[in-house]
Coordinates of C-alpha atoms and ligand atoms in Angstrom, one line a residue:
X42 CA -7.2 4.0 -26.6
X43 CA -3.9 3.9 -24.7
X44 CA -5.1 2.4 -21.2
X45 CA -6.3 0.3 -23.1
X46 CA -2.5 -0.6 -24.1
X47 CA -1.2 0.1 -20.5
X48 CA -3.6 -3.0 -19.4
X49 CA -2.4 -5.0 -23.1
X50 CA 1.3 -4.7 -21.5
X51 CA 0.9 -4.7 -18.1
X52 CA -1.3 -8.3 -19.1
X53 CA 2.4 -8.7 -20.7
X54 CA 4.3 -8.5 -18.0
X55 CA 2.6 -9.9 -15.3
X56 CA 2.1 -13.2 -18.0
X57 CA 6.3 -13.4 -18.1
X58 CA 6.9 -12.1 -14.3
X59 CA 3.5 -13.2 -12.5
X60 CA 2.3 -15.4 -14.1
X61 CA -0.6 -17.5 -12.7
X62 CA -1.8 -17.2 -8.9
X63 CA -4.6 -18.7 -8.2
X64 CA -4.1 -17.2 -4.3
X65 CA -3.8 -13.8 -5.6
X66 CA -6.7 -14.3 -8.5
X67 CA -8.9 -16.0 -5.9
X68 CA -8.3 -12.6 -3.7
X69 CA -9.8 -11.0 -6.4
X70 CA -12.8 -12.3 -7.3
X71 CA -13.0 -13.5 -4.0
X72 CA -13.4 -9.3 -3.5
X73 CA -14.9 -8.9 -6.3
X74 CA -18.0 -10.6 -5.1
X75 CA -18.0 -9.1 -2.3
X76 CA -18.1 -5.7 -3.6
X77 CA -15.7 -4.2 -3.1
X78 CA -14.2 -1.6 -4.6
X79 CA -11.6 -2.1 -7.6
X80 CA -9.2 -0.3 -6.1
X81 CA -6.4 -3.1 -5.1
X82 CA -2.1 -2.4 -6.1
X83 CA -1.4 -4.5 -9.9
X84 CA -0.6 -7.3 -10.1
X85 CA 3.0 -5.7 -11.1
X86 CA 2.7 -3.7 -8.3
X87 CA 2.3 -6.0 -5.9
X88 CA 5.0 -7.2 -6.9
X89 CA 7.0 -4.3 -6.9
X90 CA 5.9 -4.0 -3.5
X91 CA 7.1 -7.4 -2.4
X92 CA 9.8 -7.3 -4.0
X93 CA 10.6 -4.1 -1.6
X94 CA 10.5 -6.6 1.0
X95 CA 13.2 -9.4 0.1
X96 CA 15.7 -6.0 -1.2
X97 CA 15.8 -4.7 2.2
X98 CA 15.7 -7.5 4.5
X99 CA 11.8 -6.0 6.2
X100 CA 10.3 -8.5 9.2
X101 CA 8.4 -5.5 10.4
X102 CA 6.3 -4.1 8.3
X103 CA 2.7 -1.8 8.4
X104 CA 0.4 -1.3 6.0
X105 CA -3.1 1.8 6.7
X106 CA -6.1 0.1 4.7
X107 CA -6.1 -3.5 3.7
X108 CA -9.3 -3.9 1.3
X109 CA -9.7 -6.5 0.8
X110 CA -6.0 -7.7 1.4
X111 CA -4.6 -7.8 -2.1
X112 CA -1.8 -6.3 -1.0
X113 CA -1.3 -7.5 2.4
X114 CA -0.7 -10.7 0.9
X115 CA 2.1 -9.9 -1.7
X116 CA 3.9 -8.2 0.8
X117 CA 3.3 -11.2 3.3
X118 CA 5.0 -13.6 1.3
X119 CA 7.8 -12.0 0.4
X120 CA 8.3 -11.9 4.6
X121 CA 11.7 -14.2 5.9
X122 CA 9.8 -16.7 8.5
X123 CA 9.7 -14.6 10.9
X124 CA 8.0 -11.6 9.1
X125 CA 5.0 -10.5 9.6
X126 CA 2.5 -7.8 8.4
X127 CA 0.5 -5.7 11.0
X128 CA -2.2 -4.2 9.0
X129 CA -5.3 -2.1 9.3
X130 CA -9.5 -1.7 8.0
X131 CA -11.5 0.3 9.0
X132 CA -14.1 -1.3 6.9
X133 CA -15.1 -4.4 8.6
X134 CA -17.5 -6.2 5.6
X135 CA -13.8 -5.8 3.5
X136 CA -11.8 -6.4 7.1
X137 CA -13.7 -9.9 6.9
X138 CA -12.5 -10.4 3.7
X139 CA -9.8 -9.9 4.3
X140 CA -9.4 -11.7 6.4
X141 CA -10.7 -15.3 4.5
X142 CA -8.5 -14.8 1.7
X143 CA -5.9 -14.2 3.7
X144 CA -7.2 -17.6 5.7
X145 CA -7.3 -18.8 2.2
X146 CA -3.6 -18.2 1.1
X147 CA -3.0 -20.1 4.2
X148 CA -1.3 -16.5 5.6
X149 CA -2.5 -16.1 9.1
X150 CA 0.5 -17.1 11.4
X151 CA 2.6 -13.5 9.7
X152 CA -1.0 -10.9 9.0
X153 CA -2.2 -9.0 11.8
X154 CA -5.4 -7.9 10.4
X155 CA -6.3 -4.7 13.2
X156 CA -10.0 -3.9 12.5
X157 CA -11.0 0.2 13.0
X158 CA -9.8 3.1 12.6
X159 CA -5.8 4.0 11.9
X160 CA -6.4 7.1 13.6
X161 CA -7.7 4.5 16.7
X162 CA -4.9 1.4 16.0
X163 CA -1.4 3.5 15.1
X164 CA -0.8 4.8 19.0
X165 CA -1.3 0.7 20.1
X166 CA 1.3 0.2 18.1
X167 CA 5.4 -0.8 19.1
X168 CA 8.0 0.7 16.9
X169 CA 10.0 -0.3 14.4
X170 CA 8.5 -1.2 11.0
X171 CA 10.7 -1.4 8.0
X172 CA 8.5 -1.2 5.2
X173 CA 4.9 1.1 5.8
X174 CA 2.7 1.4 2.7
X175 CA 0.5 3.9 3.3
X176 CA -2.9 3.2 1.1
X177 CA -6.1 3.8 3.4
X178 CA -8.2 7.4 2.4
X179 CA -5.9 9.6 1.3
X180 CA -8.0 13.2 2.9
X181 CA -5.6 11.5 6.6
X182 CA -2.3 10.6 4.7
X183 CA -0.7 14.1 6.3
X184 CA -1.9 12.2 9.5
X185 CA -0.9 9.3 8.6
X186 CA 2.4 10.4 7.6
X187 CA 3.0 11.7 11.2
X188 CA 2.4 8.0 12.6
X189 CA 4.8 6.9 10.0
X190 CA 7.8 8.2 11.7
X191 CA 6.7 8.0 14.7
X192 CA 7.4 4.7 14.1
X193 CA 9.8 4.3 11.4
X194 CA 13.4 3.8 12.3
X195 CA 16.7 5.4 9.9
X196 CA 16.0 3.0 6.7
X197 CA 12.9 2.6 6.9
X198 CA 10.4 2.9 3.6
X199 CA 7.2 4.6 4.1
X200 CA 5.7 4.2 0.2
X201 CA 1.6 5.9 -0.6
X202 CA 0.1 5.4 -3.1
X203 CA -2.4 7.0 -5.1
X204 CA -0.7 10.7 -6.3
X205 CA -1.6 11.2 -8.6
X206 CA -5.4 11.5 -8.3
X207 CA -6.4 11.5 -12.6
X208 CA -3.3 14.8 -13.4
X209 CA -5.7 17.0 -10.1
X210 CA -2.4 16.6 -7.9
X211 CA -1.2 19.3 -9.2
X212 CA -3.8 21.5 -8.2
X213 CA -3.2 24.0 -5.9
X214 CA -6.5 25.5 -5.5
X215 CA -8.5 22.2 -5.5
X216 CA -11.6 22.0 -2.8
X217 CA -11.0 17.2 -3.6
X218 CA -10.6 16.7 0.3
X219 CA -8.1 13.5 -2.1
X220 CA -6.9 16.3 -3.9
X221 CA -6.2 17.9 -0.3
X222 CA -4.3 15.3 1.5
X223 CA -2.3 13.9 -1.3
X224 CA -0.9 17.1 -2.1
X225 CA -0.2 18.1 1.6
X226 CA 1.3 14.6 2.7
X227 CA 4.0 14.7 -0.3
X228 CA 4.2 18.9 0.7
X229 CA 5.6 16.9 3.9
X230 CA 7.7 14.3 2.9
X231 CA 9.6 17.2 0.4
X232 CA 10.1 19.4 3.6
X233 CA 11.0 16.6 6.3
X234 CA 14.4 16.4 6.7
X235 CA 14.8 13.3 8.3
X236 CA 13.0 12.1 4.9
X237 CA 14.5 11.7 1.1
X238 CA 11.1 10.4 -1.5
X239 CA 11.2 10.3 -5.1
X240 CA 8.1 9.7 -6.7
X241 CA 7.1 7.8 -10.0
X242 CA 3.4 8.0 -12.3
X243 CA 2.3 4.8 -13.3
X244 CA -0.3 3.6 -16.2
X245 CA -1.9 0.2 -16.6
X246 CA -4.3 -2.4 -15.9
X247 CA -5.3 -0.1 -13.4
X248 CA -4.7 3.5 -15.5
X249 CA -2.9 6.6 -14.7
X250 CA -2.2 6.6 -11.4
X251 CA 1.3 7.0 -8.5
X252 CA 3.4 6.4 -6.3
X253 CA 4.9 8.6 -3.7
X254 CA 8.7 6.5 -1.8
X255 CA 10.8 8.1 0.6
X256 CA 13.4 6.2 2.8
X257 CA 14.0 7.6 6.6
X258 CA 17.6 8.6 6.9
X259 CA 20.6 6.8 8.4
Ligands
DHB67 C1 -9.2 4.9 -4.5 C2 -8.0 4.6 -3.5 C3 -7.4 3.4 -3.8 O1 -6.0 2.8 -2.6 C4 -6.4 3.0 -4.9 O2 -5.7 2.4 -5.0 C5 -7.2 3.5 -6.1 C6 -8.3 4.5 -6.1 C7 -9.5 5.7 -5.0 O3 -10.3 6.6 -3.0 O4 -10.0 6.8 -5.5
MG68 MG1 -3.9 2.9 -3.8

């Protein structure tokens, strides 16, 4: 089927471009053993986040939604020595697994893991962040975008994960809170004169999905 082929191609790309990485493999195993949902980004998406950190020479990264810290580790490893990822996780169990994964990755010095709901923690953060990855509960995406804009500066990149919703993102009458959240988020991005954005559909080991990426205008 198509989705098997998508996964095969992802595995081929991963084998060449991000070959076996014991730290990341260990984090994924730990997440699975602890019963976390397999909502991590794919390896190639993690590598894309890492490359964006490098391309923009980001020093301060904010992640909303740590889960087990898989994407956090990708981004933290891409930072220069003085860089830091601040990552927020609402679920204490997920955060505990993330803390262990970050410790195993020896990245504790580059990752500031905050446990609590994003809307509690975001007001305590100081701006500016250079790259902001929004990957938590989708109904609150509009509120997360408001905070991202407060914490951004010209040139900041804002990325939102999981904007396709199995294709339901086009359903303007949807009652699904995830679809409603993503649609409101996309509308806010499109209408904000400070932002320029694109959205890219993706296929691969995680099936059919996609992300929105915006930059705060200079
Ligand atoms: C879902 C959330 C995610 O962050 C993800 O990467 C995949 C799925 C979800 O809530 O369905
Ligand atoms: Mg996600």
